[in-house]
């Protein structure tokens, strides 16, 4: 089979990271990029070793050489661009989020299926073998009762907000904010590990009110989501206005799994509880015969390689894209509800 020929929309660092993965995959070929102008498209294509810059979306949609498109543009335009390209018969791999809300995700996936192409979200932890390894270890810790997944880092763009300057990273018109940018990693990892919860409760810390023109309305800087599963709860913590130094933890009745980065696990431990003992208020052991094992994760400098591999396998019909599309759809349903509870409204809400 001939390599799948990719066009790339976007010229940011994340686009360059993806193009690196294309160069390392024999089943993929990078054709060229589309930027904000033809000059930017030409510069990015030349820098990244491409062959053909693209002037605009229609240029890509009508190009017979393009088989697939990687979209790394602002959140608010993911849907429109992906829909146009899928309708033109192009496979699309879209940076997270696949769209700004669940209704648009559902419509995009349905149209792609009608056109016989794949629409997939580029969500790194869902495709990372580290997440799969954690899932495979869950039976060893018994019935899971609680999990905590976290992703928080201070954004330099928050400095712009504090200084009264506009930034796309905190703008309802761009479908951004802490939940859409970082919280989504926690949400999708949760869905990949445990499936869809029965319901959720969201408590968000807002950095602007509904009447703030700079941010286009109320928008979040950090938040917590508690997902209820009946037999367990999952706590999600995310922030773009503080630095979270804690790790992730999954607690079962027989043991506990801990690991570092939710977007790309690199270090982890499996703690198995021994025999429980009574100790009341004394500072003595709670159990005897505990064991600890290191969880060995496959080292990878750029774990975008995994989402590319799975995308290509879906295009070739080797694996069913539904397994990944369902995670995206359920996750956006959860985030729609979280935004509703927090009072975060995007101008495009409800228009698929």
GROMACS .gro file of C-alpha atoms in nm:
model
  352
    1UNK     CA    1   0.000   0.000   0.000
    2UNK     CA    2   0.122   0.348  -0.087
    3UNK     CA    3   0.197   0.588   0.199
    4UNK     CA    4  -0.092   0.803   0.321
    5UNK     CA    5  -0.022   1.155   0.200
    6UNK     CA    6  -0.079   1.427   0.461
    7UNK     CA    7  -0.144   1.797   0.446
    8UNK     CA    8  -0.102   1.986   0.775
    9UNK     CA    9  -0.314   2.285   0.875
   10UNK     CA   10  -0.136   2.503   1.129
   11UNK     CA   11   0.224   2.613   1.167
   12UNK     CA   12   0.272   2.608   1.544
   13UNK     CA   13   0.512   2.391   1.743
   14UNK     CA   14   0.251   2.115   1.779
   15UNK     CA   15   0.229   2.098   1.398
   16UNK     CA   16   0.606   2.065   1.373
   17UNK     CA   17   0.597   1.789   1.635
   18UNK     CA   18   0.340   1.602   1.427
   19UNK     CA   19   0.538   1.643   1.106
   20UNK     CA   20   0.833   1.481   1.287
   21UNK     CA   21   0.616   1.173   1.344
   22UNK     CA   22   0.523   1.166   0.975
   23UNK     CA   23   0.892   1.157   0.884
   24UNK     CA   24   0.947   0.859   1.113
   25UNK     CA   25   0.654   0.653   0.978
   26UNK     CA   26   0.704   0.465   0.651
   27UNK     CA   27   0.330   0.452   0.594
   28UNK     CA   28   0.294   0.831   0.595
   29UNK     CA   29   0.417   1.110   0.370
   30UNK     CA   30   0.417   1.483   0.446
   31UNK     CA   31   0.313   1.693   0.146
   32UNK     CA   32   0.296   2.044   0.287
   33UNK     CA   33   0.137   2.293   0.524
   34UNK     CA   34  -0.133   2.558   0.526
   35UNK     CA   35  -0.076   2.869   0.736
   36UNK     CA   36  -0.256   3.201   0.774
   37UNK     CA   37  -0.117   3.320   0.441
   38UNK     CA   38   0.044   3.164   0.135
   39UNK     CA   39   0.377   3.312   0.243
   40UNK     CA   40   0.346   3.142   0.583
   41UNK     CA   41   0.242   2.817   0.413
   42UNK     CA   42   0.545   2.827   0.187
   43UNK     CA   43   0.785   2.900   0.474
   44UNK     CA   44   0.647   2.620   0.693
   45UNK     CA   45   0.647   2.369   0.407
   46UNK     CA   46   1.005   2.450   0.315
   47UNK     CA   47   1.124   2.441   0.677
   48UNK     CA   48   0.961   2.102   0.739
   49UNK     CA   49   1.079   1.943   0.416
   50UNK     CA   50   0.746   1.938   0.233
   51UNK     CA   51   0.681   1.953  -0.139
   52UNK     CA   52   0.363   2.157  -0.181
   53UNK     CA   53   0.236   2.451   0.025
   54UNK     CA   54  -0.140   2.504   0.042
   55UNK     CA   55  -0.302   2.844  -0.004
   56UNK     CA   56  -0.630   2.774   0.175
   57UNK     CA   57  -0.878   2.507   0.283
   58UNK     CA   58  -1.027   2.469  -0.064
   59UNK     CA   59  -0.678   2.413  -0.204
   60UNK     CA   60  -0.642   2.112   0.026
   61UNK     CA   61  -0.997   1.986  -0.026
   62UNK     CA   62  -0.960   1.986  -0.405
   63UNK     CA   63  -0.606   1.844  -0.417
   64UNK     CA   64  -0.614   1.481  -0.543
   65UNK     CA   65  -0.273   1.414  -0.391
   66UNK     CA   66  -0.399   1.469  -0.034
   67UNK     CA   67  -0.533   1.158   0.139
   68UNK     CA   68  -0.547   1.288   0.496
   69UNK     CA   69  -0.523   1.616   0.686
   70UNK     CA   70  -0.390   1.691   1.033
   71UNK     CA   71  -0.570   1.995   1.177
   72UNK     CA   72  -0.398   2.200   1.449
   73UNK     CA   73  -0.586   2.528   1.449
   74UNK     CA   74  -0.781   2.715   1.722
   75UNK     CA   75  -1.048   2.498   1.887
   76UNK     CA   76  -1.340   2.700   1.752
   77UNK     CA   77  -1.260   2.622   1.387
   78UNK     CA   78  -1.174   2.252   1.420
   79UNK     CA   79  -1.529   2.147   1.337
   80UNK     CA   80  -1.579   2.365   1.028
   81UNK     CA   81  -1.246   2.272   0.875
   82UNK     CA   82  -1.281   1.900   0.950
   83UNK     CA   83  -1.638   1.892   0.816
   84UNK     CA   84  -1.535   2.057   0.488
   85UNK     CA   85  -1.245   1.820   0.438
   86UNK     CA   86  -1.435   1.505   0.535
   87UNK     CA   87  -1.713   1.609   0.296
   88UNK     CA   88  -1.446   1.633   0.024
   89UNK     CA   89  -1.336   1.276   0.095
   90UNK     CA   90  -1.030   1.347   0.309
   91UNK     CA   91  -0.947   1.158   0.628
   92UNK     CA   92  -0.902   1.403   0.918
   93UNK     CA   93  -0.695   1.379   1.234
   94UNK     CA   94  -0.796   1.675   1.449
   95UNK     CA   95  -0.608   1.814   1.748
   96UNK     CA   96  -0.799   1.799   2.072
   97UNK     CA   97  -1.078   1.880   2.116
   98UNK     CA   98  -1.231   1.715   1.809
   99UNK     CA   99  -1.490   1.991   1.831
  100UNK     CA  100  -1.620   2.238   2.088
  101UNK     CA  101  -1.924   2.030   2.190
  102UNK     CA  102  -2.072   1.683   2.160
  103UNK     CA  103  -2.336   1.769   1.897
  104UNK     CA  104  -2.069   1.879   1.651
  105UNK     CA  105  -1.853   1.573   1.724
  106UNK     CA  106  -2.151   1.347   1.654
  107UNK     CA  107  -2.231   1.525   1.326
  108UNK     CA  108  -1.870   1.518   1.208
  109UNK     CA  109  -1.833   1.145   1.279
  110UNK     CA  110  -2.162   1.067   1.104
  111UNK     CA  111  -2.071   1.268   0.794
  112UNK     CA  112  -1.726   1.110   0.777
  113UNK     CA  113  -1.881   0.764   0.785
  114UNK     CA  114  -2.120   0.860   0.506
  115UNK     CA  115  -1.824   0.974   0.296
  116UNK     CA  116  -1.620   0.663   0.376
  117UNK     CA  117  -1.341   0.849   0.558
  118UNK     CA  118  -1.203   0.854   0.912
  119UNK     CA  119  -1.247   1.146   1.153
  120UNK     CA  120  -1.032   1.098   1.463
  121UNK     CA  121  -0.919   1.312   1.754
  122UNK     CA  122  -0.547   1.353   1.821
  123UNK     CA  123  -0.570   1.281   2.195
  124UNK     CA  124  -0.229   1.153   2.301
  125UNK     CA  125  -0.307   0.963   2.626
  126UNK     CA  126  -0.591   0.768   2.463
  127UNK     CA  127  -0.340   0.623   2.217
  128UNK     CA  128  -0.036   0.606   2.445
  129UNK     CA  129   0.054   0.246   2.545
  130UNK     CA  130   0.117   0.377   2.898
  131UNK     CA  131  -0.254   0.438   2.947
  132UNK     CA  132  -0.329   0.091   2.815
  133UNK     CA  133  -0.075  -0.060   3.055
  134UNK     CA  134  -0.244   0.113   3.349
  135UNK     CA  135  -0.580  -0.022   3.233
  136UNK     CA  136  -0.440  -0.375   3.211
  137UNK     CA  137  -0.311  -0.348   3.570
  138UNK     CA  138  -0.649  -0.247   3.716
  139UNK     CA  139  -0.764  -0.606   3.792
  140UNK     CA  140  -0.463  -0.650   4.020
  141UNK     CA  141  -0.578  -0.377   4.259
  142UNK     CA  142  -0.926  -0.525   4.296
  143UNK     CA  143  -1.246  -0.325   4.274
  144UNK     CA  144  -1.157   0.038   4.201
  145UNK     CA  145  -1.318   0.272   4.450
  146UNK     CA  146  -1.156   0.606   4.372
  147UNK     CA  147  -0.925   0.761   4.118
  148UNK     CA  148  -0.763   1.103   4.096
  149UNK     CA  149  -0.636   1.237   3.764
  150UNK     CA  150  -0.463   1.575   3.748
  151UNK     CA  151  -0.313   1.816   3.497
  152UNK     CA  152  -0.221   2.167   3.600
  153UNK     CA  153   0.044   2.409   3.484
  154UNK     CA  154   0.063   2.786   3.492
  155UNK     CA  155   0.009   2.943   3.152
  156UNK     CA  156   0.210   3.245   3.047
  157UNK     CA  157  -0.106   3.354   2.860
  158UNK     CA  158  -0.271   3.409   3.197
  159UNK     CA  159  -0.024   3.694   3.243
  160UNK     CA  160  -0.189   3.855   2.940
  161UNK     CA  161  -0.530   3.826   3.105
  162UNK     CA  162  -0.399   3.981   3.425
  163UNK     CA  163  -0.250   4.266   3.222
  164UNK     CA  164  -0.577   4.326   3.038
  165UNK     CA  165  -0.454   4.189   2.706
  166UNK     CA  166  -0.649   3.951   2.484
  167UNK     CA  167  -0.531   3.594   2.430
  168UNK     CA  168  -0.699   3.313   2.234
  169UNK     CA  169  -0.618   3.068   2.516
  170UNK     CA  170  -0.880   3.232   2.740
  171UNK     CA  171  -1.161   3.322   2.500
  172UNK     CA  172  -1.509   3.168   2.472
  173UNK     CA  173  -1.515   3.265   2.103
  174UNK     CA  174  -1.217   3.036   2.053
  175UNK     CA  175  -1.376   2.759   2.265
  176UNK     CA  176  -1.083   2.764   2.506
  177UNK     CA  177  -1.022   2.789   2.880
  178UNK     CA  178  -0.874   2.549   3.135
  179UNK     CA  179  -1.122   2.265   3.082
  180UNK     CA  180  -1.092   2.267   2.703
  181UNK     CA  181  -0.713   2.297   2.705
  182UNK     CA  182  -0.591   2.080   2.995
  183UNK     CA  183  -0.895   1.935   3.169
  184UNK     CA  184  -0.978   1.745   2.853
  185UNK     CA  185  -0.672   1.524   2.909
  186UNK     CA  186  -0.813   1.418   3.245
  187UNK     CA  187  -1.163   1.365   3.110
  188UNK     CA  188  -1.059   1.154   2.813
  189UNK     CA  189  -0.812   0.949   3.019
  190UNK     CA  190  -1.093   0.878   3.266
  191UNK     CA  191  -1.328   0.767   2.989
  192UNK     CA  192  -1.056   0.551   2.834
  193UNK     CA  193  -0.992   0.381   3.169
  194UNK     CA  194  -1.340   0.358   3.321
  195UNK     CA  195  -1.599   0.440   3.055
  196UNK     CA  196  -1.886   0.684   3.086
  197UNK     CA  197  -1.988   0.794   3.439
  198UNK     CA  198  -2.347   0.809   3.559
  199UNK     CA  199  -2.322   1.182   3.626
  200UNK     CA  200  -2.069   1.453   3.712
  201UNK     CA  201  -2.034   1.755   3.938
  202UNK     CA  202  -1.811   2.043   3.831
  203UNK     CA  203  -1.668   2.320   4.048
  204UNK     CA  204  -1.479   2.575   3.838
  205UNK     CA  205  -1.269   2.875   3.936
  206UNK     CA  206  -1.360   3.154   3.694
  207UNK     CA  207  -1.116   3.421   3.587
  208UNK     CA  208  -1.372   3.641   3.413
  209UNK     CA  209  -1.744   3.715   3.429
  210UNK     CA  210  -2.012   3.689   3.161
  211UNK     CA  211  -1.982   4.060   3.077
  212UNK     CA  212  -1.607   4.046   3.009
  213UNK     CA  213  -1.552   4.144   2.645
  214UNK     CA  214  -1.181   4.055   2.657
  215UNK     CA  215  -1.258   3.687   2.713
  216UNK     CA  216  -1.592   3.685   2.531
  217UNK     CA  217  -1.774   3.598   2.853
  218UNK     CA  218  -1.723   3.383   3.160
  219UNK     CA  219  -1.425   3.149   3.132
  220UNK     CA  220  -1.242   2.916   3.368
  221UNK     CA  221  -0.886   2.921   3.494
  222UNK     CA  222  -0.904   2.596   3.687
  223UNK     CA  223  -1.155   2.345   3.813
  224UNK     CA  224  -1.246   2.009   3.962
  225UNK     CA  225  -1.486   1.747   3.830
  226UNK     CA  226  -1.620   1.462   4.040
  227UNK     CA  227  -1.750   1.178   3.824
  228UNK     CA  228  -1.988   0.931   3.987
  229UNK     CA  229  -1.982   0.568   3.872
  230UNK     CA  230  -2.200   0.405   4.136
  231UNK     CA  231  -1.923   0.182   4.275
  232UNK     CA  232  -1.651   0.449   4.258
  233UNK     CA  233  -1.578   0.817   4.218
  234UNK     CA  234  -1.317   0.977   3.994
  235UNK     CA  235  -1.175   1.319   4.084
  236UNK     CA  236  -1.038   1.533   3.804
  237UNK     CA  237  -0.826   1.841   3.877
  238UNK     CA  238  -0.705   2.082   3.608
  239UNK     CA  239  -0.556   2.430   3.604
  240UNK     CA  240  -0.394   2.690   3.381
  241UNK     CA  241  -0.345   2.945   3.660
  242UNK     CA  242  -0.138   2.737   3.904
  243UNK     CA  243   0.122   2.460   3.904
  244UNK     CA  244  -0.005   2.122   4.021
  245UNK     CA  245   0.279   1.914   4.169
  246UNK     CA  246   0.078   1.607   4.269
  247UNK     CA  247   0.055   1.283   4.076
  248UNK     CA  248  -0.227   1.057   3.965
  249UNK     CA  249  -0.368   0.776   4.177
  250UNK     CA  250  -0.611   0.487   4.128
  251UNK     CA  251  -0.725   0.322   4.451
  252UNK     CA  252  -0.859  -0.031   4.457
  253UNK     CA  253  -0.961  -0.255   4.746
  254UNK     CA  254  -0.644  -0.463   4.702
  255UNK     CA  255  -0.394  -0.199   4.606
  256UNK     CA  256  -0.314   0.139   4.452
  257UNK     CA  257  -0.162   0.251   4.124
  258UNK     CA  258   0.027   0.580   4.111
  259UNK     CA  259   0.176   0.743   3.803
  260UNK     CA  260   0.301   1.081   3.686
  261UNK     CA  261   0.188   1.265   3.373
  262UNK     CA  262  -0.170   1.197   3.269
  263UNK     CA  263  -0.094   1.297   2.908
  264UNK     CA  264   0.210   1.070   2.877
  265UNK     CA  265   0.289   0.840   3.173
  266UNK     CA  266   0.662   0.785   3.226
  267UNK     CA  267   0.689   0.666   3.589
  268UNK     CA  268   0.454   0.467   3.807
  269UNK     CA  269   0.417   0.225   4.099
  270UNK     CA  270   0.185  -0.063   4.173
  271UNK     CA  271   0.129  -0.098   4.548
  272UNK     CA  272  -0.042  -0.417   4.662
  273UNK     CA  273  -0.182  -0.423   5.013
  274UNK     CA  274  -0.096  -0.707   5.249
  275UNK     CA  275  -0.302  -0.818   5.547
  276UNK     CA  276  -0.497  -0.533   5.707
  277UNK     CA  277  -0.438  -0.478   6.080
  278UNK     CA  278  -0.610  -0.270   6.346
  279UNK     CA  279  -0.413   0.019   6.487
  280UNK     CA  280  -0.670   0.277   6.599
  281UNK     CA  281  -0.484   0.607   6.650
  282UNK     CA  282  -0.139   0.456   6.681
  283UNK     CA  283   0.128   0.547   6.427
  284UNK     CA  284   0.183   0.188   6.321
  285UNK     CA  285   0.136  -0.005   6.000
  286UNK     CA  286  -0.216  -0.034   5.858
  287UNK     CA  287  -0.127  -0.355   5.676
  288UNK     CA  288   0.143  -0.619   5.686
  289UNK     CA  289   0.315  -0.775   5.385
  290UNK     CA  290   0.263  -0.489   5.139
  291UNK     CA  291   0.453  -0.508   4.810
  292UNK     CA  292   0.557  -0.244   4.559
  293UNK     CA  293   0.636  -0.287   4.191
  294UNK     CA  294   0.768  -0.036   3.943
  295UNK     CA  295   0.549   0.014   3.637
  296UNK     CA  296   0.780   0.023   3.337
  297UNK     CA  297   0.657   0.247   3.059
  298UNK     CA  298   0.793   0.248   2.707
  299UNK     CA  299   1.014   0.557   2.667
  300UNK     CA  300   0.909   0.792   2.387
  301UNK     CA  301   1.027   1.145   2.312
  302UNK     CA  302   0.716   1.231   2.110
  303UNK     CA  303   0.411   1.019   2.190
  304UNK     CA  304   0.221   1.164   1.894
  305UNK     CA  305   0.366   0.864   1.709
  306UNK     CA  306   0.099   0.643   1.868
  307UNK     CA  307  -0.199   0.851   1.757
  308UNK     CA  308  -0.053   0.857   1.405
  309UNK     CA  309  -0.009   0.479   1.406
  310UNK     CA  310  -0.367   0.422   1.520
  311UNK     CA  311  -0.502   0.677   1.272
  312UNK     CA  312  -0.325   0.502   0.985
  313UNK     CA  313  -0.454   0.164   1.107
  314UNK     CA  314  -0.807   0.304   1.110
  315UNK     CA  315  -0.767   0.443   0.758
  316UNK     CA  316  -0.639   0.103   0.639
  317UNK     CA  317  -0.927  -0.076   0.810
  318UNK     CA  318  -0.701  -0.270   1.046
  319UNK     CA  319  -0.875  -0.137   1.360
  320UNK     CA  320  -1.220   0.010   1.411
  321UNK     CA  321  -1.219   0.387   1.462
  322UNK     CA  322  -1.541   0.362   1.668
  323UNK     CA  323  -1.347   0.267   1.982
  324UNK     CA  324  -1.168   0.604   1.973
  325UNK     CA  325  -1.459   0.809   1.839
  326UNK     CA  326  -1.679   0.692   2.126
  327UNK     CA  327  -1.423   0.818   2.378
  328UNK     CA  328  -1.424   1.159   2.210
  329UNK     CA  329  -1.803   1.176   2.200
  330UNK     CA  330  -1.855   1.069   2.563
  331UNK     CA  331  -1.582   1.308   2.677
  332UNK     CA  332  -1.738   1.608   2.503
  333UNK     CA  333  -2.077   1.517   2.657
  334UNK     CA  334  -1.910   1.530   2.999
  335UNK     CA  335  -1.742   1.861   2.918
  336UNK     CA  336  -2.069   2.008   2.789
  337UNK     CA  337  -2.227   1.930   3.126
  338UNK     CA  338  -1.925   2.063   3.316
  339UNK     CA  339  -1.941   2.390   3.123
  340UNK     CA  340  -2.314   2.414   3.183
  341UNK     CA  341  -2.264   2.380   3.558
  342UNK     CA  342  -1.980   2.635   3.551
  343UNK     CA  343  -2.173   2.884   3.338
  344UNK     CA  344  -1.928   2.874   3.046
  345UNK     CA  345  -2.104   2.940   2.715
  346UNK     CA  346  -1.945   2.927   2.371
  347UNK     CA  347  -2.110   3.135   2.094
  348UNK     CA  348  -2.125   2.824   1.872
  349UNK     CA  349  -2.303   2.604   2.129
  350UNK     CA  350  -2.602   2.415   1.990
  351UNK     CA  351  -2.518   2.480   1.624
  352UNK     CA  352  -2.395   2.164   1.452
   0.00000   0.00000   0.00000
